[in-house]
């Protein structure tokens, strides 16, 4: 499933334009390979800020056993790797040194682990009242160069994590299959449930911050859902609403309970394959977030702004407070 498309970012120069084209080519291959796969979540062009630092990840793949970071490199001539793992590239007949994309991707892995460790209550929440963690999962990296580029290396220097863009889908499948349990009846390796993967992907998309943007992004469902699964999200910055266009009603205390166990103290809203839903921290169950306009009785749209959710009626224009996600919500059952 493709949970985030590449942002349309104007290229500052021909080098950044070439880099963006390489990312678009790889995004195309990933969509072709995993667009219908519910166990492989793909997020293209994710930039996360944390502790006065930031990481730009070209392609992030989430699967039940962990994560794969794919670094795209635009290469239209030749890259050379020596026996020490040092990289250089040839451009117009001249060879120049370049940073190692493998080390770059590994630094992104370290950054991602730090974010997940520091903000795990936002990333994955609780299960039966116990805060979950992300330890024991696999973190792999791949480097993909342009299809028309060439790779040369000294004997024994070619890292199996380096490939052409059109080989990435097969490499991802091989990595995923390598973690699947064999004939063993018991396997201690922790895995993500699909609801966990939805929670992690929601966190990453909501915390995506393109360069020069500080406002949080909102995930809106596409009007063209595909294959009965989650539609490809359209990322749009939240815009201020004009007071004369929306009638804002007084806050309404709405009672929300888990449809599985009836608990109402450990709920939070996430965005999943079929839109917004309540995730229960007590039993782990999911309940669709449905809203009805209190003024006219017609179905209302759930809109997110930060940690607040509003029920907005498209017929009469009334907006009411619907729910608020908070650390207290996530930890209520502990």
GROMACS .gro file of C-alpha atoms in nm:
model
  334
    1UNK     CA    1   0.000   0.000   0.000
    2UNK     CA    2   0.124   0.348  -0.085
    3UNK     CA    3   0.050   0.561   0.222
    4UNK     CA    4   0.237   0.872   0.112
    5UNK     CA    5   0.320   0.996  -0.235
    6UNK     CA    6   0.616   1.222  -0.312
    7UNK     CA    7   0.558   1.592  -0.251
    8UNK     CA    8   0.577   1.822  -0.553
    9UNK     CA    9   0.879   2.034  -0.463
   10UNK     CA   10   1.018   2.288  -0.715
   11UNK     CA   11   1.374   2.196  -0.807
   12UNK     CA   12   1.633   2.463  -0.722
   13UNK     CA   13   1.883   2.344  -0.985
   14UNK     CA   14   1.941   2.068  -1.237
   15UNK     CA   15   2.101   1.842  -0.975
   16UNK     CA   16   1.802   1.856  -0.740
   17UNK     CA   17   1.575   1.809  -1.042
   18UNK     CA   18   1.766   1.493  -1.138
   19UNK     CA   19   1.744   1.370  -0.779
   20UNK     CA   20   1.369   1.424  -0.769
   21UNK     CA   21   1.330   1.236  -1.097
   22UNK     CA   22   1.522   0.941  -0.950
   23UNK     CA   23   1.288   0.940  -0.649
   24UNK     CA   24   0.982   0.953  -0.879
   25UNK     CA   25   1.113   0.660  -1.082
   26UNK     CA   26   1.161   0.453  -0.769
   27UNK     CA   27   0.822   0.557  -0.630
   28UNK     CA   28   0.670   0.426  -0.954
   29UNK     CA   29   0.838   0.087  -0.912
   30UNK     CA   30   0.727   0.067  -0.548
   31UNK     CA   31   0.368   0.149  -0.642
   32UNK     CA   32   0.372  -0.113  -0.916
   33UNK     CA   33   0.513  -0.372  -0.676
   34UNK     CA   34   0.326  -0.299  -0.353
   35UNK     CA   35   0.019  -0.090  -0.441
   36UNK     CA   36  -0.212  -0.382  -0.354
   37UNK     CA   37  -0.004  -0.535  -0.075
   38UNK     CA   38  -0.160  -0.466   0.267
   39UNK     CA   39   0.144  -0.600   0.451
   40UNK     CA   40   0.390  -0.362   0.284
   41UNK     CA   41   0.338   0.007   0.363
   42UNK     CA   42   0.532   0.257   0.150
   43UNK     CA   43   0.592   0.621   0.241
   44UNK     CA   44   0.777   0.832  -0.015
   45UNK     CA   45   0.970   1.147   0.077
   46UNK     CA   46   0.926   1.163   0.455
   47UNK     CA   47   1.104   1.437   0.650
   48UNK     CA   48   1.089   1.416   1.031
   49UNK     CA   49   1.214   1.679   1.276
   50UNK     CA   50   1.323   1.592   1.629
   51UNK     CA   51   1.543   1.761   1.893
   52UNK     CA   52   1.659   2.042   1.661
   53UNK     CA   53   1.759   1.784   1.400
   54UNK     CA   54   1.588   1.641   1.093
   55UNK     CA   55   1.611   1.346   0.856
   56UNK     CA   56   1.490   1.335   0.495
   57UNK     CA   57   1.408   0.975   0.401
   58UNK     CA   58   1.362   0.914   0.029
   59UNK     CA   59   1.154   0.599   0.068
   60UNK     CA   60   1.048   0.429   0.391
   61UNK     CA   61   0.899   0.081   0.380
   62UNK     CA   62   0.717  -0.068   0.678
   63UNK     CA   63   0.649  -0.442   0.697
   64UNK     CA   64   0.539  -0.675   0.980
   65UNK     CA   65   0.900  -0.741   1.088
   66UNK     CA   66   1.040  -0.388   1.071
   67UNK     CA   67   1.158  -0.113   0.839
   68UNK     CA   68   1.353  -0.069   0.517
   69UNK     CA   69   1.503   0.267   0.422
   70UNK     CA   70   1.576   0.311   0.051
   71UNK     CA   71   1.810   0.592  -0.052
   72UNK     CA   72   1.771   0.704  -0.416
   73UNK     CA   73   2.073   0.830  -0.609
   74UNK     CA   74   2.058   0.992  -0.950
   75UNK     CA   75   2.347   0.842  -1.149
   76UNK     CA   76   2.362   0.883  -1.525
   77UNK     CA   77   2.725   0.786  -1.567
   78UNK     CA   78   2.931   0.568  -1.332
   79UNK     CA   79   2.977   0.527  -0.957
   80UNK     CA   80   3.286   0.349  -0.829
   81UNK     CA   81   3.330   0.180  -0.491
   82UNK     CA   82   3.677   0.084  -0.365
   83UNK     CA   83   3.761  -0.198  -0.124
   84UNK     CA   84   3.731   0.039   0.173
   85UNK     CA   85   3.371   0.126   0.083
   86UNK     CA   86   3.463   0.474  -0.040
   87UNK     CA   87   3.244   0.613  -0.319
   88UNK     CA   88   3.327   0.827  -0.620
   89UNK     CA   89   3.132   0.921  -0.931
   90UNK     CA   90   3.230   0.998  -1.289
   91UNK     CA   91   3.074   1.299  -1.453
   92UNK     CA   92   3.183   1.425  -1.796
   93UNK     CA   93   3.491   1.206  -1.779
   94UNK     CA   94   3.610   1.326  -1.437
   95UNK     CA   95   3.595   1.118  -1.119
   96UNK     CA   96   3.508   1.296  -0.794
   97UNK     CA   97   3.458   1.166  -0.444
   98UNK     CA   98   3.112   1.150  -0.287
   99UNK     CA   99   2.964   1.057   0.047
  100UNK     CA  100   2.856   0.699   0.102
  101UNK     CA  101   2.477   0.660   0.055
  102UNK     CA  102   2.496   0.346   0.271
  103UNK     CA  103   2.627   0.549   0.567
  104UNK     CA  104   2.368   0.818   0.494
  105UNK     CA  105   2.085   0.562   0.512
  106UNK     CA  106   2.231   0.409   0.829
  107UNK     CA  107   2.233   0.752   0.995
  108UNK     CA  108   1.866   0.785   0.903
  109UNK     CA  109   1.804   0.451   1.074
  110UNK     CA  110   1.970   0.579   1.393
  111UNK     CA  111   1.763   0.897   1.377
  112UNK     CA  112   1.439   0.700   1.329
  113UNK     CA  113   1.518   0.474   1.625
  114UNK     CA  114   1.571   0.779   1.845
  115UNK     CA  115   1.238   0.932   1.738
  116UNK     CA  116   1.054   0.605   1.799
  117UNK     CA  117   1.216   0.557   2.140
  118UNK     CA  118   1.149   0.913   2.260
  119UNK     CA  119   0.789   0.927   2.130
  120UNK     CA  120   0.672   0.567   2.145
  121UNK     CA  121   0.344   0.659   2.317
  122UNK     CA  122   0.254   0.861   2.007
  123UNK     CA  123   0.392   0.609   1.760
  124UNK     CA  124   0.238   0.282   1.872
  125UNK     CA  125   0.027   0.340   2.184
  126UNK     CA  126  -0.078   0.079   2.438
  127UNK     CA  127  -0.206  -0.278   2.426
  128UNK     CA  128  -0.426  -0.396   2.714
  129UNK     CA  129  -0.312  -0.090   2.905
  130UNK     CA  130   0.061  -0.162   2.858
  131UNK     CA  131   0.280   0.077   2.659
  132UNK     CA  132   0.421  -0.102   2.356
  133UNK     CA  133   0.772  -0.058   2.224
  134UNK     CA  134   0.944  -0.103   1.890
  135UNK     CA  135   1.243  -0.303   2.004
  136UNK     CA  136   1.354  -0.621   1.831
  137UNK     CA  137   1.236  -0.508   1.489
  138UNK     CA  138   1.459  -0.520   1.185
  139UNK     CA  139   1.605  -0.208   1.022
  140UNK     CA  140   1.747  -0.261   0.674
  141UNK     CA  141   1.884  -0.018   0.416
  142UNK     CA  142   1.906  -0.024   0.037
  143UNK     CA  143   2.069   0.218  -0.205
  144UNK     CA  144   1.914   0.246  -0.551
  145UNK     CA  145   2.091   0.418  -0.837
  146UNK     CA  146   1.929   0.524  -1.164
  147UNK     CA  147   1.852   0.246  -1.412
  148UNK     CA  148   2.083   0.396  -1.674
  149UNK     CA  149   2.375   0.439  -1.433
  150UNK     CA  150   2.667   0.197  -1.394
  151UNK     CA  151   2.832   0.055  -1.083
  152UNK     CA  152   3.198  -0.046  -1.081
  153UNK     CA  153   3.390  -0.172  -0.781
  154UNK     CA  154   3.707  -0.339  -0.675
  155UNK     CA  155   3.694  -0.713  -0.620
  156UNK     CA  156   3.474  -0.800  -0.327
  157UNK     CA  157   3.366  -0.439  -0.272
  158UNK     CA  158   3.008  -0.458  -0.402
  159UNK     CA  159   2.768  -0.433  -0.111
  160UNK     CA  160   2.453  -0.645  -0.167
  161UNK     CA  161   2.251  -0.349  -0.039
  162UNK     CA  162   2.333  -0.155  -0.358
  163UNK     CA  163   2.119  -0.211  -0.667
  164UNK     CA  164   1.947  -0.048  -0.963
  165UNK     CA  165   1.608   0.119  -0.909
  166UNK     CA  166   1.423  -0.149  -1.104
  167UNK     CA  167   1.566  -0.417  -0.870
  168UNK     CA  168   1.441  -0.262  -0.546
  169UNK     CA  169   1.101  -0.434  -0.539
  170UNK     CA  170   1.264  -0.778  -0.561
  171UNK     CA  171   1.521  -0.681  -0.295
  172UNK     CA  172   1.244  -0.567  -0.060
  173UNK     CA  173   1.056  -0.893  -0.114
  174UNK     CA  174   1.372  -1.093  -0.041
  175UNK     CA  175   1.433  -0.901   0.282
  176UNK     CA  176   1.072  -0.949   0.391
  177UNK     CA  177   1.078  -1.323   0.315
  178UNK     CA  178   1.406  -1.366   0.504
  179UNK     CA  179   1.232  -1.267   0.829
  180UNK     CA  180   0.932  -1.496   0.788
  181UNK     CA  181   0.934  -1.790   1.032
  182UNK     CA  182   1.019  -2.123   0.871
  183UNK     CA  183   0.886  -2.454   0.988
  184UNK     CA  184   0.950  -2.369   1.352
  185UNK     CA  185   0.636  -2.380   1.563
  186UNK     CA  186   0.760  -2.107   1.794
  187UNK     CA  187   0.938  -1.787   1.695
  188UNK     CA  188   1.030  -1.517   1.946
  189UNK     CA  189   1.078  -1.245   1.686
  190UNK     CA  190   0.829  -0.961   1.756
  191UNK     CA  191   0.601  -0.859   1.473
  192UNK     CA  192   0.372  -0.566   1.399
  193UNK     CA  193  -0.002  -0.619   1.368
  194UNK     CA  194  -0.170  -0.436   1.081
  195UNK     CA  195  -0.320  -0.193   1.335
  196UNK     CA  196   0.032  -0.123   1.468
  197UNK     CA  197   0.151  -0.052   1.114
  198UNK     CA  198  -0.142   0.187   1.064
  199UNK     CA  199  -0.050   0.367   1.388
  200UNK     CA  200   0.318   0.402   1.290
  201UNK     CA  201   0.234   0.521   0.938
  202UNK     CA  202  -0.016   0.774   1.077
  203UNK     CA  203   0.249   0.914   1.311
  204UNK     CA  204   0.504   0.947   1.030
  205UNK     CA  205   0.264   1.118   0.789
  206UNK     CA  206   0.128   1.357   1.052
  207UNK     CA  207   0.484   1.453   1.154
  208UNK     CA  208   0.612   1.498   0.799
  209UNK     CA  209   0.763   1.846   0.773
  210UNK     CA  210   0.886   1.950   0.427
  211UNK     CA  211   1.171   2.200   0.421
  212UNK     CA  212   1.037   2.549   0.488
  213UNK     CA  213   0.708   2.423   0.634
  214UNK     CA  214   0.619   2.432   1.002
  215UNK     CA  215   0.244   2.367   0.991
  216UNK     CA  216   0.132   2.007   1.049
  217UNK     CA  217   0.002   1.816   0.750
  218UNK     CA  218  -0.342   1.658   0.736
  219UNK     CA  219  -0.414   1.329   0.565
  220UNK     CA  220  -0.729   1.350   0.355
  221UNK     CA  221  -0.879   1.035   0.201
  222UNK     CA  222  -0.870   1.034  -0.178
  223UNK     CA  223  -1.207   1.047  -0.361
  224UNK     CA  224  -1.088   0.748  -0.569
  225UNK     CA  225  -1.040   0.454  -0.330
  226UNK     CA  226  -0.862   0.162  -0.490
  227UNK     CA  227  -0.898  -0.212  -0.460
  228UNK     CA  228  -1.114  -0.188  -0.148
  229UNK     CA  229  -0.809  -0.081   0.051
  230UNK     CA  230  -0.680   0.247   0.180
  231UNK     CA  231  -0.688   0.518  -0.083
  232UNK     CA  232  -0.370   0.701  -0.166
  233UNK     CA  233  -0.367   0.998   0.071
  234UNK     CA  234  -0.350   1.353  -0.049
  235UNK     CA  235  -0.131   1.562   0.181
  236UNK     CA  236  -0.254   1.916   0.225
  237UNK     CA  237  -0.149   2.178   0.480
  238UNK     CA  238  -0.422   2.268   0.725
  239UNK     CA  239  -0.559   2.610   0.632
  240UNK     CA  240  -0.735   2.857   0.864
  241UNK     CA  241  -1.110   2.854   0.817
  242UNK     CA  242  -1.301   3.178   0.772
  243UNK     CA  243  -1.547   3.248   1.050
  244UNK     CA  244  -1.829   3.358   0.816
  245UNK     CA  245  -1.822   3.029   0.626
  246UNK     CA  246  -1.845   2.788   0.918
  247UNK     CA  247  -2.088   2.805   1.207
  248UNK     CA  248  -1.896   2.693   1.513
  249UNK     CA  249  -2.123   2.546   1.777
  250UNK     CA  250  -2.044   2.525   2.146
  251UNK     CA  251  -1.825   2.228   2.238
  252UNK     CA  252  -2.031   1.915   2.279
  253UNK     CA  253  -1.933   1.638   2.519
  254UNK     CA  254  -1.974   1.326   2.308
  255UNK     CA  255  -1.960   0.980   2.465
  256UNK     CA  256  -1.730   0.748   2.277
  257UNK     CA  257  -1.682   0.384   2.369
  258UNK     CA  258  -1.494   0.092   2.221
  259UNK     CA  259  -1.721  -0.119   2.003
  260UNK     CA  260  -1.542  -0.434   2.123
  261UNK     CA  261  -1.517  -0.403   2.502
  262UNK     CA  262  -1.720  -0.089   2.583
  263UNK     CA  263  -1.423   0.088   2.744
  264UNK     CA  264  -1.425   0.467   2.710
  265UNK     CA  265  -1.105   0.569   2.890
  266UNK     CA  266  -0.829   0.437   2.666
  267UNK     CA  267  -0.936   0.553   2.322
  268UNK     CA  268  -0.749   0.751   2.060
  269UNK     CA  269  -0.821   0.823   1.694
  270UNK     CA  270  -0.596   0.694   1.415
  271UNK     CA  271  -0.619   0.700   1.037
  272UNK     CA  272  -0.632   0.358   0.872
  273UNK     CA  273  -0.732   0.178   0.554
  274UNK     CA  274  -1.094   0.297   0.570
  275UNK     CA  275  -1.059   0.641   0.726
  276UNK     CA  276  -1.051   0.758   1.088
  277UNK     CA  277  -1.116   0.501   1.361
  278UNK     CA  278  -1.095   0.467   1.740
  279UNK     CA  279  -0.813   0.249   1.871
  280UNK     CA  280  -0.877   0.098   2.214
  281UNK     CA  281  -0.579   0.083   2.446
  282UNK     CA  282  -0.759  -0.166   2.672
  283UNK     CA  283  -0.842  -0.447   2.429
  284UNK     CA  284  -0.669  -0.337   2.107
  285UNK     CA  285  -0.998  -0.328   1.916
  286UNK     CA  286  -1.090  -0.086   1.636
  287UNK     CA  287  -1.416   0.110   1.606
  288UNK     CA  288  -1.501   0.334   1.312
  289UNK     CA  289  -1.517   0.704   1.400
  290UNK     CA  290  -1.864   0.806   1.280
  291UNK     CA  291  -2.016   1.147   1.342
  292UNK     CA  292  -2.367   1.287   1.303
  293UNK     CA  293  -2.460   1.654   1.283
  294UNK     CA  294  -2.650   1.754   1.597
  295UNK     CA  295  -2.829   2.030   1.407
  296UNK     CA  296  -2.973   1.845   1.107
  297UNK     CA  297  -2.905   1.479   1.186
  298UNK     CA  298  -2.707   1.415   0.866
  299UNK     CA  299  -2.369   1.237   0.859
  300UNK     CA  300  -2.079   1.468   0.942
  301UNK     CA  301  -1.717   1.461   0.829
  302UNK     CA  302  -1.445   1.405   1.088
  303UNK     CA  303  -1.167   1.661   1.048
  304UNK     CA  304  -0.833   1.659   1.230
  305UNK     CA  305  -0.644   1.964   1.352
  306UNK     CA  306  -0.344   1.880   1.565
  307UNK     CA  307  -0.470   1.644   1.836
  308UNK     CA  308  -0.826   1.777   1.808
  309UNK     CA  309  -1.100   1.628   1.591
  310UNK     CA  310  -1.415   1.804   1.477
  311UNK     CA  311  -1.747   1.680   1.337
  312UNK     CA  312  -1.829   1.909   1.045
  313UNK     CA  313  -2.157   1.903   0.857
  314UNK     CA  314  -2.130   1.974   0.486
  315UNK     CA  315  -2.504   2.045   0.464
  316UNK     CA  316  -2.558   2.312   0.729
  317UNK     CA  317  -2.201   2.417   0.804
  318UNK     CA  318  -2.204   2.341   1.178
  319UNK     CA  319  -1.874   2.234   1.336
  320UNK     CA  320  -1.856   2.071   1.680
  321UNK     CA  321  -1.573   1.934   1.894
  322UNK     CA  322  -1.572   1.557   1.848
  323UNK     CA  323  -1.266   1.413   2.025
  324UNK     CA  324  -0.913   1.500   2.142
  325UNK     CA  325  -0.609   1.272   2.134
  326UNK     CA  326  -0.375   1.331   2.425
  327UNK     CA  327  -0.111   1.150   2.631
  328UNK     CA  328  -0.379   1.102   2.895
  329UNK     CA  329  -0.596   0.921   2.640
  330UNK     CA  330  -0.315   0.688   2.543
  331UNK     CA  331  -0.211   0.608   2.902
  332UNK     CA  332  -0.552   0.609   3.067
  333UNK     CA  333  -0.564   0.233   3.117
  334UNK     CA  334  -0.218   0.207   3.271
   0.00000   0.00000   0.00000
